Tab-separated table of C-alpha atoms and ligand atoms in Angstrom:
chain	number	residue	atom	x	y	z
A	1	UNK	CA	81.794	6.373	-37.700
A	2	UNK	CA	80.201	4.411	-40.587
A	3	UNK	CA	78.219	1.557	-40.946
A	4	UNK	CA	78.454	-0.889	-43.813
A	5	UNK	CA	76.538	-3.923	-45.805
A	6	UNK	CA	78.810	-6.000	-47.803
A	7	UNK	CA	77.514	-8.600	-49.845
A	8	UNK	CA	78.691	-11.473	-52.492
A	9	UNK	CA	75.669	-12.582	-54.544
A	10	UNK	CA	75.867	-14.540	-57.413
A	11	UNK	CA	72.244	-14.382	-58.187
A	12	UNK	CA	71.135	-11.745	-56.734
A	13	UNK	CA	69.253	-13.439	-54.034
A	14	UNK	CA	71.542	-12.150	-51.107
A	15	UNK	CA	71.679	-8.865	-52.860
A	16	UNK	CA	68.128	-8.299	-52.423
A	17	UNK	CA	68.718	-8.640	-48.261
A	18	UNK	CA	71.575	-6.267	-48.340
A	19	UNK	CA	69.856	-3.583	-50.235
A	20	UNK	CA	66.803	-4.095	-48.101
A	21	UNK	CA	69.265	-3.728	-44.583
A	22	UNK	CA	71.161	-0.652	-45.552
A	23	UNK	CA	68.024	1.101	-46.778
A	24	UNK	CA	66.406	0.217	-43.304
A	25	UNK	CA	69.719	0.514	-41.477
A	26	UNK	CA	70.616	3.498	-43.800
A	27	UNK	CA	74.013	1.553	-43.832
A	28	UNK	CA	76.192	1.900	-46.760
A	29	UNK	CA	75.968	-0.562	-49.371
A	30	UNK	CA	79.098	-2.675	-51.321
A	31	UNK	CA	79.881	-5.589	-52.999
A	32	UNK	CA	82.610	-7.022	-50.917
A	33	UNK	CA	85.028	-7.063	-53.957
A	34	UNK	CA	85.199	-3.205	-53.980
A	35	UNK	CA	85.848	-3.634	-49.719
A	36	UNK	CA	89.738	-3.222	-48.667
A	37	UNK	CA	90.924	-4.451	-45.669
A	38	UNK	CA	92.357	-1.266	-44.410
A	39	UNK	CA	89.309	0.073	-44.582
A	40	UNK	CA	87.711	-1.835	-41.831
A	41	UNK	CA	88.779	0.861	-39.482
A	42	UNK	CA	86.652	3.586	-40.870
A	43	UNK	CA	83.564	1.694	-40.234
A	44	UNK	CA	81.696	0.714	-36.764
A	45	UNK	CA	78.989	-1.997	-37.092
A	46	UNK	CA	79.780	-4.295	-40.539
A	47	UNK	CA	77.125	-6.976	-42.110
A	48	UNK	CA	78.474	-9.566	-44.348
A	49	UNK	CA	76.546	-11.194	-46.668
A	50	UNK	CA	76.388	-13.931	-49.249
A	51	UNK	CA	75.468	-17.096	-50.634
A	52	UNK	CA	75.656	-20.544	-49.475
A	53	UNK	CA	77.072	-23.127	-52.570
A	54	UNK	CA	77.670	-27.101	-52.260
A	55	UNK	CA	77.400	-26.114	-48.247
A	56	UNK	CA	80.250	-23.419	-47.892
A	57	UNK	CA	79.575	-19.493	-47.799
A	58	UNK	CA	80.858	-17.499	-50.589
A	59	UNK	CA	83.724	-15.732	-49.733
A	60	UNK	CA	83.753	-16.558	-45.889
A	61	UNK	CA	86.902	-17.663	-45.356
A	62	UNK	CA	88.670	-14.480	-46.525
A	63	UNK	CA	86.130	-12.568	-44.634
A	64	UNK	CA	86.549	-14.523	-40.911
A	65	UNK	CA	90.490	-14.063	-41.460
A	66	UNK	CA	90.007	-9.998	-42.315
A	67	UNK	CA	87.795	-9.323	-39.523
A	68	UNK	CA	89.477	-12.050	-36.462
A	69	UNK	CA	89.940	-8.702	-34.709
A	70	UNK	CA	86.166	-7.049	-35.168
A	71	UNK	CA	83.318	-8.710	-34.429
A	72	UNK	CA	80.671	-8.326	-37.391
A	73	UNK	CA	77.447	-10.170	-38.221
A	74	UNK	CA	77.195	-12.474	-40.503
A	75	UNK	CA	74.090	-13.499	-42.829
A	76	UNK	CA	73.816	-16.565	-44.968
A	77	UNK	CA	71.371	-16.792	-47.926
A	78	UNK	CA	70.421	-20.172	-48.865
A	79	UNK	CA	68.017	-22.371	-50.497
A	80	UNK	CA	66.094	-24.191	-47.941
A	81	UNK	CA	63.010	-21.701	-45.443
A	82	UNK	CA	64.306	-22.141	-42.148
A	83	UNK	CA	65.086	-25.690	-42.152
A	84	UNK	CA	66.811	-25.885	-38.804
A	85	UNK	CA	68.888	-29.209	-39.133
A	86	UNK	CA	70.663	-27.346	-42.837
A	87	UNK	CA	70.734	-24.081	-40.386
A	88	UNK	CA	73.016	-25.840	-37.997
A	89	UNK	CA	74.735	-27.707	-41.067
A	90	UNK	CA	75.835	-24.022	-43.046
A	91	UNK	CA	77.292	-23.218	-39.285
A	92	UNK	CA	78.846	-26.481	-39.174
A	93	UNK	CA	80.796	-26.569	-42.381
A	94	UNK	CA	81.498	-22.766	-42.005
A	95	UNK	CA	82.751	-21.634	-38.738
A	96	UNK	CA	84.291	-22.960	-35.387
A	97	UNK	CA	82.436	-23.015	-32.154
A	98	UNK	CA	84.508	-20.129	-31.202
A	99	UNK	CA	84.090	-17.741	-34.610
A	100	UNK	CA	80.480	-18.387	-33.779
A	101	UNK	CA	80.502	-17.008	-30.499
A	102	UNK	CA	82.930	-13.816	-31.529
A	103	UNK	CA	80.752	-13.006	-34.860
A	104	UNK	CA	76.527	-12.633	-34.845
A	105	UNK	CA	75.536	-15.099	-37.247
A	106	UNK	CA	71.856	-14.848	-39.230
A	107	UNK	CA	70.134	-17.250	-41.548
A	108	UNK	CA	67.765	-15.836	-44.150
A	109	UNK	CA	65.971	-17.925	-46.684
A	110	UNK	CA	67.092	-17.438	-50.268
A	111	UNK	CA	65.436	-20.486	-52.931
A	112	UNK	CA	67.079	-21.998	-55.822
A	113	UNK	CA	66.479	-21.734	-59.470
A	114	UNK	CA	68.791	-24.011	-61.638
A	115	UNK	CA	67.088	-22.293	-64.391
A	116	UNK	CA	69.505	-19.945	-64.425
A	117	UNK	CA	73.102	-21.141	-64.017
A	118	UNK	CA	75.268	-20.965	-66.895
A	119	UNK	CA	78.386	-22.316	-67.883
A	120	UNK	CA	80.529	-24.424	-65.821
A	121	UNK	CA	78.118	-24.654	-62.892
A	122	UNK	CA	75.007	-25.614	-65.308
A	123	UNK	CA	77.352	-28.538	-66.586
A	124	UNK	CA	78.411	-29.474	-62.422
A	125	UNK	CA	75.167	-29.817	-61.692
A	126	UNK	CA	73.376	-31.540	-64.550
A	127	UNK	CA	76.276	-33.701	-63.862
A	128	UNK	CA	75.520	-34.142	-60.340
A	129	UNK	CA	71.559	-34.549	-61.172
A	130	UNK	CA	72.164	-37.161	-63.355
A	131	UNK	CA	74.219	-38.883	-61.204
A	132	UNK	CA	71.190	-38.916	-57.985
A	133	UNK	CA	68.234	-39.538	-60.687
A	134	UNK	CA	70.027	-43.235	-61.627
A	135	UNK	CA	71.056	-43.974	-57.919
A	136	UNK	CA	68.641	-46.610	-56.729
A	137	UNK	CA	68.073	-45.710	-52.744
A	138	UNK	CA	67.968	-42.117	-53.153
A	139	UNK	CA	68.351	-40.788	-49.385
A	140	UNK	CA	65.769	-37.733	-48.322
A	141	UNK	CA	68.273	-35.270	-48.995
A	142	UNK	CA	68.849	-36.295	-52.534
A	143	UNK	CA	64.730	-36.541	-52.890
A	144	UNK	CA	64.965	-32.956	-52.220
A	145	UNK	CA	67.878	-31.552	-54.477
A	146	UNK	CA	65.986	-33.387	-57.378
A	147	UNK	CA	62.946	-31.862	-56.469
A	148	UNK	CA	64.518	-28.359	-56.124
A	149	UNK	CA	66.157	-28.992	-59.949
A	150	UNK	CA	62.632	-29.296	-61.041
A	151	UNK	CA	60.482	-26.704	-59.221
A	152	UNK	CA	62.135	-23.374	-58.639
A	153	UNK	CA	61.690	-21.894	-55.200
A	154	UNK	CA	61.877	-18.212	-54.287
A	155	UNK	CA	61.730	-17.663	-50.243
A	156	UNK	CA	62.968	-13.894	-50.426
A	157	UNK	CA	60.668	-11.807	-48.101
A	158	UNK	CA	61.743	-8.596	-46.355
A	159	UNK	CA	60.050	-9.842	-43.327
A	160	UNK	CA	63.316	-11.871	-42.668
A	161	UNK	CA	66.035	-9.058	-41.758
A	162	UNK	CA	63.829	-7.727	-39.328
A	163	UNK	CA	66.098	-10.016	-36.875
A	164	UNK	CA	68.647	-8.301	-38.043
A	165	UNK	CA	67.440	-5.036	-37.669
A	166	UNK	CA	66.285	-5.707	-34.107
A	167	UNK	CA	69.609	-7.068	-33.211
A	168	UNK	CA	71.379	-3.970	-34.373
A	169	UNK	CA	68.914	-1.466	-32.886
A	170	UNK	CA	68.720	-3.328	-29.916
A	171	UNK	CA	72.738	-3.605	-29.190
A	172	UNK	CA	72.696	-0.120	-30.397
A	173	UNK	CA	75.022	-0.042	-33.244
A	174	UNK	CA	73.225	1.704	-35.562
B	201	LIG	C1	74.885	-24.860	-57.689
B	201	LIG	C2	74.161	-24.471	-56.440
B	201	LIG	C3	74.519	-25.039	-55.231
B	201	LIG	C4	73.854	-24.710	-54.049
B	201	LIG	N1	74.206	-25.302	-52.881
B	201	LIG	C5	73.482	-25.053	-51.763
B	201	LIG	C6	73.780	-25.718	-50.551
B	201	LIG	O1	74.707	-26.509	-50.440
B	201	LIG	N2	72.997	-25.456	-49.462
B	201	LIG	C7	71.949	-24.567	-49.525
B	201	LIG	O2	71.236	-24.389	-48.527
B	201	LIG	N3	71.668	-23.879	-50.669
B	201	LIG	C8	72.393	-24.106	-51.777
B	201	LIG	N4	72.117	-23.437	-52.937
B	201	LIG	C9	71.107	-22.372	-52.925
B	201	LIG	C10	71.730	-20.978	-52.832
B	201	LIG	O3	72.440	-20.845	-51.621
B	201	LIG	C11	70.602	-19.944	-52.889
B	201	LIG	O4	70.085	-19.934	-54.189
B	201	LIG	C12	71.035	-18.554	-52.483
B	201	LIG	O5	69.885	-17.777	-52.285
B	201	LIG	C13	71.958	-17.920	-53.495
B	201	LIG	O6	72.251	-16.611	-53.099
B	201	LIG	P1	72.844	-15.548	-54.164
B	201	LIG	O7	71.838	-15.485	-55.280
B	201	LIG	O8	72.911	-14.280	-53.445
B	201	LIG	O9	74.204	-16.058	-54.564
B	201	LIG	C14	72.795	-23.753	-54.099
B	201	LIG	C15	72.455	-23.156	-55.324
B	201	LIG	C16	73.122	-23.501	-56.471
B	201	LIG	C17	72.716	-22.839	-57.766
């Protein structure tokens, strides 16, 4: 049987984990838009990976309702190092108690760079910016998303998927 790393990265943040796991792993590697459904029986231990935007995972939901009948892990990528309290908040606002007990779920750090969105999303966000800068009571939250807009941060270390790597060695299904 085969092992797979599927990702969705929209800058390139949670790319860089999955290419780091299935080089350790020797896992193959995919963008999850190239995955099929039916081909979830050809494979025996699956890591899904992607970014975490305005607090949901990219491309979760379709994944949770493809694999309700195989337990995979799960790693999100997101801005903040290890904050525990937006940990428990991305597993909050993305899964039920019980999807978190059937699926192994990961947090690795990712950073955020508002440098480089385009389009749209640049527009959403200056938007959104704007809209915190003229509020009067800014709440510690908000001090933080306008001091992310100013000062790119960059967390990505390949020290952080060694929990994943341990987990899979250790549960064997490598
Ligand atoms: C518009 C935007 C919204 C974001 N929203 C969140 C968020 O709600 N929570 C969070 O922890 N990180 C957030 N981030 C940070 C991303 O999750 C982080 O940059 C991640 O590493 C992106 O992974 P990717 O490059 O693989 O898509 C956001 C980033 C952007 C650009």
């Amino acid at each position: 049987m085969k092992n797979i790393v599927l990702y969705k990265s929209k800058y390139g943040n949670t790319l860089q984990y999955a290419t780091w796991l299935s080089e350790t792993l020797g896992y193959e590697l995919r963008d999850f838009k190239d995955f099929k459904k039916r081909e979830i029986k050809n494979y025996q231990t699956i890591i899904f990976g992607s970014g975490v935007y305005m607090g949901k995972m990219n491309k979760l939901k379709k994944v949770l309702k493809w694999f309700n009948e195989k337990p995979i892990i799960i790693f999100a990528c997101a801005g903040n190092l290890n904050v525990e309290k937006d940990i428990e908040e991305i597993k909050k606002a993305n899964f039920t108690l019980e999807q978190l007990k059937y699926h192994h779920f990961f947090y690795l750090p990712g950073g955020v760079d508002f440098t480089k969105l385009k389009g749209l999303m640049k527009s959403m966000v200056k938007f959104f910016i704007n809209m915190i800068e003229k509020k009067q009571d800014k709440t510690p939250d908000e001090i933080a998303i306008l001091d992310g807009y100013k000062h790119p941060s960059h967390y990505v270390d390949k020290k952080y998927i060694e929990k994943i790597v341990n987990y899979v060695q250790t549960t064997k299904q490598s």
